[in-house]
Short mmCIF file of C-alpha atoms and ligand atoms in Angstrom, two decimals:
data_model
loop_
_atom_site.label_atom_id
_atom_site.label_comp_id
_atom_site.label_asym_id
_atom_site.label_seq_id
_atom_site.Cartn_x
_atom_site.Cartn_y
_atom_site.Cartn_z
CA MET A 1 4.06 27.97 -21.97
CA THR A 2 1.93 26.94 -18.97
CA ASP A 3 -1.80 27.40 -19.22
CA PRO A 4 -2.46 30.07 -16.53
CA LEU A 5 -5.47 28.07 -15.35
CA PHE A 6 -3.21 25.21 -14.27
CA ASP A 7 -0.15 27.26 -13.30
CA VAL A 8 1.41 26.25 -9.97
CA SER A 9 4.80 27.87 -10.57
CA GLY A 10 5.91 30.01 -7.66
CA GLN A 11 3.66 28.14 -5.26
CA ARG A 12 5.04 26.79 -1.99
CA VAL A 13 3.72 23.23 -1.77
CA LEU A 14 3.93 20.93 1.24
CA ILE A 15 3.56 17.22 0.46
CA THR A 16 3.44 14.81 3.41
CA GLY A 17 4.60 11.26 2.83
CA GLY A 18 6.57 12.77 -0.04
CA LEU A 19 8.95 9.82 -0.37
CA GLY A 20 6.16 7.24 -0.67
CA GLN A 21 4.82 5.73 -3.88
CA ILE A 22 2.18 8.32 -4.77
CA GLY A 23 3.88 11.13 -2.83
CA THR A 24 6.99 10.81 -5.00
CA GLU A 25 4.88 11.43 -8.11
CA PHE A 26 3.11 14.40 -6.52
CA VAL A 27 6.51 15.90 -5.67
CA ARG A 28 7.76 15.45 -9.26
CA ALA A 29 4.55 16.91 -10.69
CA PHE A 30 4.80 20.14 -8.68
CA GLN A 31 8.61 20.36 -8.98
CA SER A 32 8.52 20.07 -12.76
CA ARG A 33 5.94 22.87 -12.91
CA GLY A 34 8.10 25.36 -11.05
CA ALA A 35 6.78 25.09 -7.50
CA THR A 36 8.98 25.00 -4.41
CA VAL A 37 8.13 21.67 -2.84
CA TYR A 38 8.50 21.01 0.88
CA VAL A 39 8.92 17.24 1.01
CA ALA A 40 7.73 16.13 4.43
CA SER A 41 8.65 12.82 5.94
CA ARG A 42 9.75 11.44 9.32
CA SER A 43 13.31 10.82 8.16
CA VAL A 44 13.93 13.02 5.11
CA THR A 45 17.27 14.80 4.60
CA GLN A 46 18.72 16.74 1.68
CA ASP A 47 20.92 13.70 0.89
CA LYS A 48 17.85 11.47 0.79
CA LEU A 49 16.09 13.90 -1.54
CA ASP A 50 19.14 13.94 -3.84
CA ALA A 51 19.28 10.14 -3.90
CA HIS A 52 15.53 9.63 -4.26
CA PHE A 53 14.75 12.27 -6.88
CA GLY A 54 18.09 12.65 -8.67
CA ASP A 55 17.34 16.25 -9.49
CA SER A 56 16.29 17.80 -6.18
CA SER A 57 16.23 21.40 -7.35
CA GLY A 58 13.34 23.25 -5.77
CA LEU A 59 12.86 20.54 -3.15
CA VAL A 60 13.21 21.28 0.56
CA PRO A 61 13.27 18.53 3.22
CA VAL A 62 10.89 18.96 6.16
CA ARG A 63 11.05 16.45 8.99
CA PHE A 64 8.03 15.65 11.09
CA ASP A 65 5.71 12.89 12.12
CA VAL A 66 2.17 13.96 11.17
CA THR A 67 0.92 12.81 14.58
CA ASP A 68 3.31 15.17 16.42
CA ALA A 69 1.33 18.42 16.69
CA ASP A 70 4.18 20.44 18.20
CA GLY A 71 6.66 19.27 15.56
CA VAL A 72 4.23 19.99 12.72
CA ARG A 73 3.39 23.46 14.05
CA ALA A 74 7.06 24.34 14.48
CA ALA A 75 7.89 23.17 10.94
CA LEU A 76 5.01 25.10 9.36
CA ARG A 77 5.93 28.21 11.40
CA ASP A 78 9.57 27.97 10.28
CA ILE A 79 8.53 27.76 6.62
CA ALA A 80 6.14 30.71 7.01
CA ASP A 81 8.79 32.82 8.72
CA ASP A 82 11.22 32.07 5.90
CA GLY A 83 9.44 33.54 2.89
CA GLY A 84 5.77 32.98 3.63
CA PRO A 85 3.37 30.14 4.38
CA VAL A 86 2.85 27.17 2.13
CA THR A 87 0.12 27.88 -0.42
CA THR A 88 -0.80 24.26 -1.16
CA VAL A 89 -0.78 21.26 1.16
CA VAL A 90 -1.14 17.70 -0.05
CA ASN A 91 -2.03 15.60 2.99
CA ASN A 92 -0.74 12.39 1.46
CA ALA A 93 0.97 10.55 4.37
CA GLY A 94 -0.98 7.43 5.21
CA LEU A 95 -0.88 4.06 6.89
CA ASP A 96 -2.62 1.08 5.32
CA THR A 97 -2.52 -2.70 5.90
CA GLN A 98 -1.35 -4.78 2.94
CA PRO A 99 -2.40 -8.40 2.26
CA SER A 100 1.08 -9.50 3.39
CA ALA A 101 0.43 -8.12 6.90
CA PRO A 102 0.80 -10.44 9.90
CA PRO A 103 -2.31 -12.11 11.33
CA GLU A 104 -2.45 -9.93 14.45
CA VAL A 105 -3.41 -6.91 12.34
CA SER A 106 -5.42 -8.66 9.64
CA GLY A 107 -7.60 -11.12 11.49
CA PRO A 108 -11.38 -11.06 11.81
CA PHE A 109 -13.10 -7.78 12.69
CA GLU A 110 -14.12 -9.28 16.04
CA ASP A 111 -10.44 -9.54 17.02
CA PHE A 112 -9.10 -6.32 15.49
CA PRO A 113 -6.85 -4.72 18.14
CA VAL A 114 -7.98 -1.40 19.60
CA ASP A 115 -4.42 -0.07 19.76
CA VAL A 116 -3.91 -0.71 16.03
CA PHE A 117 -7.24 0.98 15.28
CA ARG A 118 -6.06 4.03 17.24
CA GLU A 119 -2.67 4.06 15.50
CA VAL A 120 -4.20 3.99 12.01
CA VAL A 121 -6.75 6.69 12.88
CA ASP A 122 -3.97 8.72 14.46
CA VAL A 123 -1.92 8.83 11.25
CA ASN A 124 -4.65 8.98 8.59
CA LEU A 125 -7.23 11.20 10.26
CA THR A 126 -5.70 12.95 13.27
CA GLY A 127 -2.45 13.53 11.36
CA THR A 128 -4.36 15.15 8.50
CA PHE A 129 -6.19 17.33 11.02
CA ILE A 130 -2.89 18.36 12.66
CA VAL A 131 -1.19 19.32 9.38
CA THR A 132 -4.33 21.08 8.10
CA GLN A 133 -4.72 23.05 11.32
CA ALA A 134 -1.06 24.13 11.35
CA ALA A 135 -0.90 25.03 7.65
CA GLY A 136 -4.25 26.81 7.65
CA SER A 137 -3.26 28.76 10.75
CA GLU A 138 -0.16 30.07 8.98
CA MET A 139 -2.20 30.97 5.88
CA ARG A 140 -4.61 32.91 8.09
CA ARG A 141 -1.78 34.60 10.05
CA ALA A 142 -0.31 35.86 6.76
CA ASP A 143 -3.77 36.43 5.26
CA VAL A 144 -2.97 34.46 2.10
CA ALA A 145 -5.18 32.14 0.08
CA GLY A 146 -4.35 28.48 -0.28
CA SER A 147 -5.44 25.00 -1.24
CA ILE A 148 -5.46 21.96 1.03
CA ILE A 149 -5.81 18.58 -0.61
CA ASN A 150 -6.66 15.61 1.62
CA VAL A 151 -5.85 12.26 0.04
CA GLY A 152 -8.68 9.86 0.78
CA SER A 153 -9.34 6.38 -0.57
CA ILE A 154 -12.12 4.45 -2.23
CA TYR A 155 -11.99 2.35 0.95
CA GLY A 156 -13.10 5.46 2.85
CA MET A 157 -16.08 5.95 0.50
CA LEU A 158 -17.11 2.30 0.34
CA SER A 159 -16.28 -0.76 2.38
CA PRO A 160 -13.41 -2.90 1.06
CA VAL A 161 -14.56 -5.86 -1.04
CA GLN A 162 -13.35 -8.72 1.17
CA ASP A 163 -13.73 -11.28 -1.65
CA ILE A 164 -10.62 -9.79 -3.28
CA TYR A 165 -8.55 -11.06 -0.37
CA ALA A 166 -10.18 -14.52 -0.04
CA TYR A 167 -7.29 -16.15 -1.92
CA ARG A 168 -5.11 -15.56 1.15
CA ALA A 169 -7.20 -18.09 3.10
CA GLU A 170 -6.70 -20.61 0.29
CA GLN A 171 -2.94 -20.01 0.73
CA GLY A 172 -3.34 -20.78 4.46
CA GLN A 173 -2.89 -17.13 5.50
CA PRO A 174 -6.38 -15.70 5.98
CA PHE A 175 -6.59 -11.93 5.57
CA THR A 176 -9.43 -9.58 6.42
CA LYS A 177 -8.92 -6.07 5.06
CA PRO A 178 -9.06 -4.15 8.33
CA VAL A 179 -11.66 -1.64 9.45
CA ALA A 180 -9.31 1.06 10.76
CA TYR A 181 -8.11 2.45 7.42
CA SER A 182 -11.68 2.66 6.07
CA ALA A 183 -12.99 4.38 9.17
CA ALA A 184 -10.10 6.85 9.27
CA LYS A 185 -10.23 7.69 5.56
CA SER A 186 -13.99 8.16 5.72
CA GLY A 187 -13.50 10.78 8.43
CA LEU A 188 -11.47 12.87 5.98
CA TYR A 189 -14.55 13.77 3.95
CA ASN A 190 -16.14 15.71 6.76
CA LEU A 191 -12.82 17.12 7.97
CA THR A 192 -12.58 18.48 4.41
CA ARG A 193 -16.13 19.87 4.42
CA TYR A 194 -15.74 21.40 7.87
CA CYS A 195 -12.51 23.22 6.99
CA ALA A 196 -13.87 24.25 3.57
CA THR A 197 -16.84 26.01 5.15
CA TYR A 198 -14.83 27.36 8.08
CA TRP A 199 -12.18 28.99 5.87
CA GLY A 200 -14.29 29.56 2.75
CA ARG A 201 -14.44 33.36 3.08
CA HIS A 202 -10.68 33.53 3.58
CA GLY A 203 -9.72 31.97 0.27
CA ILE A 204 -8.48 28.73 1.78
CA ARG A 205 -9.99 25.92 -0.26
CA VAL A 206 -10.07 22.37 1.08
CA ASN A 207 -10.90 19.34 -1.03
CA THR A 208 -10.48 15.57 -0.90
CA LEU A 209 -8.78 13.64 -3.69
CA THR A 210 -9.86 10.01 -3.69
CA PRO A 211 -7.57 7.46 -5.40
CA SER A 212 -8.08 3.77 -5.94
CA GLY A 213 -5.46 1.03 -5.77
CA VAL A 214 -2.06 1.48 -7.40
CA ALA A 215 -0.15 -1.43 -8.88
CA ARG A 216 3.10 -2.30 -7.07
CA ASP A 217 5.78 -4.83 -7.94
CA THR A 218 5.43 -6.34 -4.47
CA GLN A 219 1.75 -7.20 -4.91
CA ASP A 220 0.62 -10.79 -5.28
CA ALA A 221 -0.48 -11.58 -8.85
CA THR A 222 -3.76 -13.05 -7.54
CA PHE A 223 -4.49 -9.87 -5.63
CA GLN A 224 -3.84 -7.79 -8.75
CA ALA A 225 -6.06 -10.05 -10.87
CA ASN A 226 -8.91 -9.97 -8.34
CA TYR A 227 -8.67 -6.20 -7.97
CA THR A 228 -8.53 -5.64 -11.72
CA ALA A 229 -11.56 -7.87 -12.28
CA ARG A 230 -13.59 -5.53 -10.05
CA MET A 231 -12.21 -2.39 -11.73
CA PRO A 232 -14.37 -0.94 -14.56
CA ILE A 233 -11.40 0.58 -16.39
CA GLY A 234 -9.75 -2.85 -16.44
CA ARG A 235 -6.46 -2.17 -14.65
CA MET A 236 -5.00 -0.84 -11.42
CA ALA A 237 -3.74 2.75 -11.34
CA GLU A 238 -0.21 3.95 -12.02
CA ALA A 239 1.19 6.04 -9.17
CA ASP A 240 1.32 9.21 -11.29
CA GLU A 241 -2.31 9.08 -12.41
CA PHE A 242 -3.49 11.37 -9.59
CA ASN A 243 -1.12 14.19 -10.55
CA GLY A 244 -3.60 15.87 -12.88
CA ALA A 245 -6.18 16.03 -10.10
CA ALA A 246 -3.63 17.42 -7.62
CA ILE A 247 -2.44 20.13 -10.03
CA PHE A 248 -6.08 20.97 -10.79
CA LEU A 249 -6.97 21.26 -7.09
CA ALA A 250 -3.88 23.39 -6.35
CA SER A 251 -4.40 25.79 -9.25
CA ASP A 252 -6.84 28.45 -10.42
CA ALA A 253 -8.58 25.83 -12.56
CA SER A 254 -10.45 24.77 -9.41
CA ARG A 255 -10.79 28.23 -7.84
CA TYR A 256 -14.56 27.86 -7.28
CA MET A 257 -14.25 24.36 -5.84
CA THR A 258 -14.10 23.68 -2.12
CA GLY A 259 -15.45 21.02 0.21
CA ALA A 260 -15.61 18.59 -2.70
CA ASN A 261 -14.39 15.07 -3.31
CA LEU A 262 -12.53 14.53 -6.57
CA VAL A 263 -12.66 10.81 -7.30
CA VAL A 264 -9.94 9.34 -9.55
CA ASP A 265 -10.67 5.66 -9.23
CA GLY A 266 -10.94 3.98 -12.65
CA GLY A 267 -14.68 3.71 -12.01
CA TRP A 268 -14.47 1.62 -8.82
CA THR A 269 -17.19 3.61 -7.02
CA ALA A 270 -19.44 3.70 -10.10
CA TRP A 271 -20.79 0.17 -9.70
N1 NAD B 1 -1.41 3.12 -3.08
C1 NAD B 1 -2.72 2.92 -3.14
O1 NAD B 1 -3.17 1.92 -3.70
C2 NAD B 1 -3.67 3.92 -2.53
C3 NAD B 1 -5.03 3.83 -2.81
C4 NAD B 1 -5.89 4.75 -2.26
C5 NAD B 1 -5.41 5.74 -1.42
N2 NAD B 1 -4.08 5.81 -1.16
C6 NAD B 1 -3.60 6.87 -0.28
O2 NAD B 1 -2.59 7.60 -0.95
C7 NAD B 1 -1.64 8.09 -0.02
C8 NAD B 1 -0.25 7.67 -0.43
O3 NAD B 1 -0.22 6.26 -0.48
P1 NAD B 1 1.03 5.42 -0.99
O4 NAD B 1 0.49 4.20 -1.58
O5 NAD B 1 1.95 6.27 -1.76
O6 NAD B 1 1.65 5.00 0.41
P2 NAD B 1 3.14 4.80 0.83
O7 NAD B 1 3.11 3.86 2.00
O8 NAD B 1 4.02 4.47 -0.31
O9 NAD B 1 3.52 6.26 1.34
C9 NAD B 1 2.93 6.78 2.51
C10 NAD B 1 3.95 7.64 3.18
O10 NAD B 1 3.40 8.14 4.42
C11 NAD B 1 4.44 8.16 5.37
N3 NAD B 1 3.92 8.12 6.73
C12 NAD B 1 3.26 7.11 7.35
N4 NAD B 1 3.02 7.43 8.62
C13 NAD B 1 3.53 8.67 8.81
C14 NAD B 1 3.60 9.55 9.93
N5 NAD B 1 3.09 9.19 11.12
N6 NAD B 1 4.17 10.75 9.76
C15 NAD B 1 4.71 11.11 8.58
N7 NAD B 1 4.69 10.32 7.48
C16 NAD B 1 4.10 9.12 7.62
C17 NAD B 1 5.26 6.90 5.05
O11 NAD B 1 6.57 7.01 5.58
C18 NAD B 1 5.23 6.88 3.53
O12 NAD B 1 6.33 7.58 2.98
C19 NAD B 1 -2.06 7.53 1.35
O13 NAD B 1 -2.80 8.50 2.05
C20 NAD B 1 -2.93 6.36 0.98
O14 NAD B 1 -3.85 6.04 1.98
C21 NAD B 1 -3.19 4.93 -1.69
#
């Protein structure tokens, strides 16, 4: 039997970037606890959900680009008109630059292209604003309570540690972890606080969930070793290790919490 404090069954949960590495785990976490999960992605279909998740019961594909305000509004309106607004949003879609990125997007700060800066801010910050605005508007229109969870990053709380990436120069492919992701993710904290205070009396809670780096098969072993050496808990995260925080933030267990930043980072920001 589910602890009522952490019960999310019956909720209508929108997860953006729901086919990505962490998004997939968020979807499974809410699905397995009896929520209807609207899996948002630019190219999702029911067939893709079937193939990706195997069991796609309770999952509904929703297609939009988070930077397309009209498309997002229309999708959130359609959901609301068909049974009520979403009650939890996980703003998880994001755009980051990996160490394998080409030099034109990972060169020195002095050369970082303005158009790439705009693109990354557009997805990570403006896209979160667009989805939050549309989802919150539908919650208000129906006068229902809800929870909005904005997925931040330790690189939005602190600057990236560039030393971790120095090995790329030794391999003849210098890499500077770019500024755009950090600047965009950092903007989420005050987007969260603003919306939390704006909607506080209406039962719409807004919090940030801040993860640290997740291990991926595609990562360079040197990168993983350097990252792990800086990580107090002694390893990178698994993609499902933010599920507990997401369920907490979506459920009654966090009913007095809004405007906050829940950090799940293996201790990275504790140094
Ligand atoms: N993986 C990590 O190490 C890590 C660490 C800290 C924070 N995060 C954050 O966690 C979230 C999920 O990260 P992930 O590692 O699973 O990333 P991922 O790249 O696997 O998934 C991100 C998803 O966002 C989608 N997306 C990108 N641009 C979009 C757009 N314009 N419209 C709609 N969807 C779009 C992508 O298609 C992808 O499915 C991101 O917000 C990321 O910044 C990740």
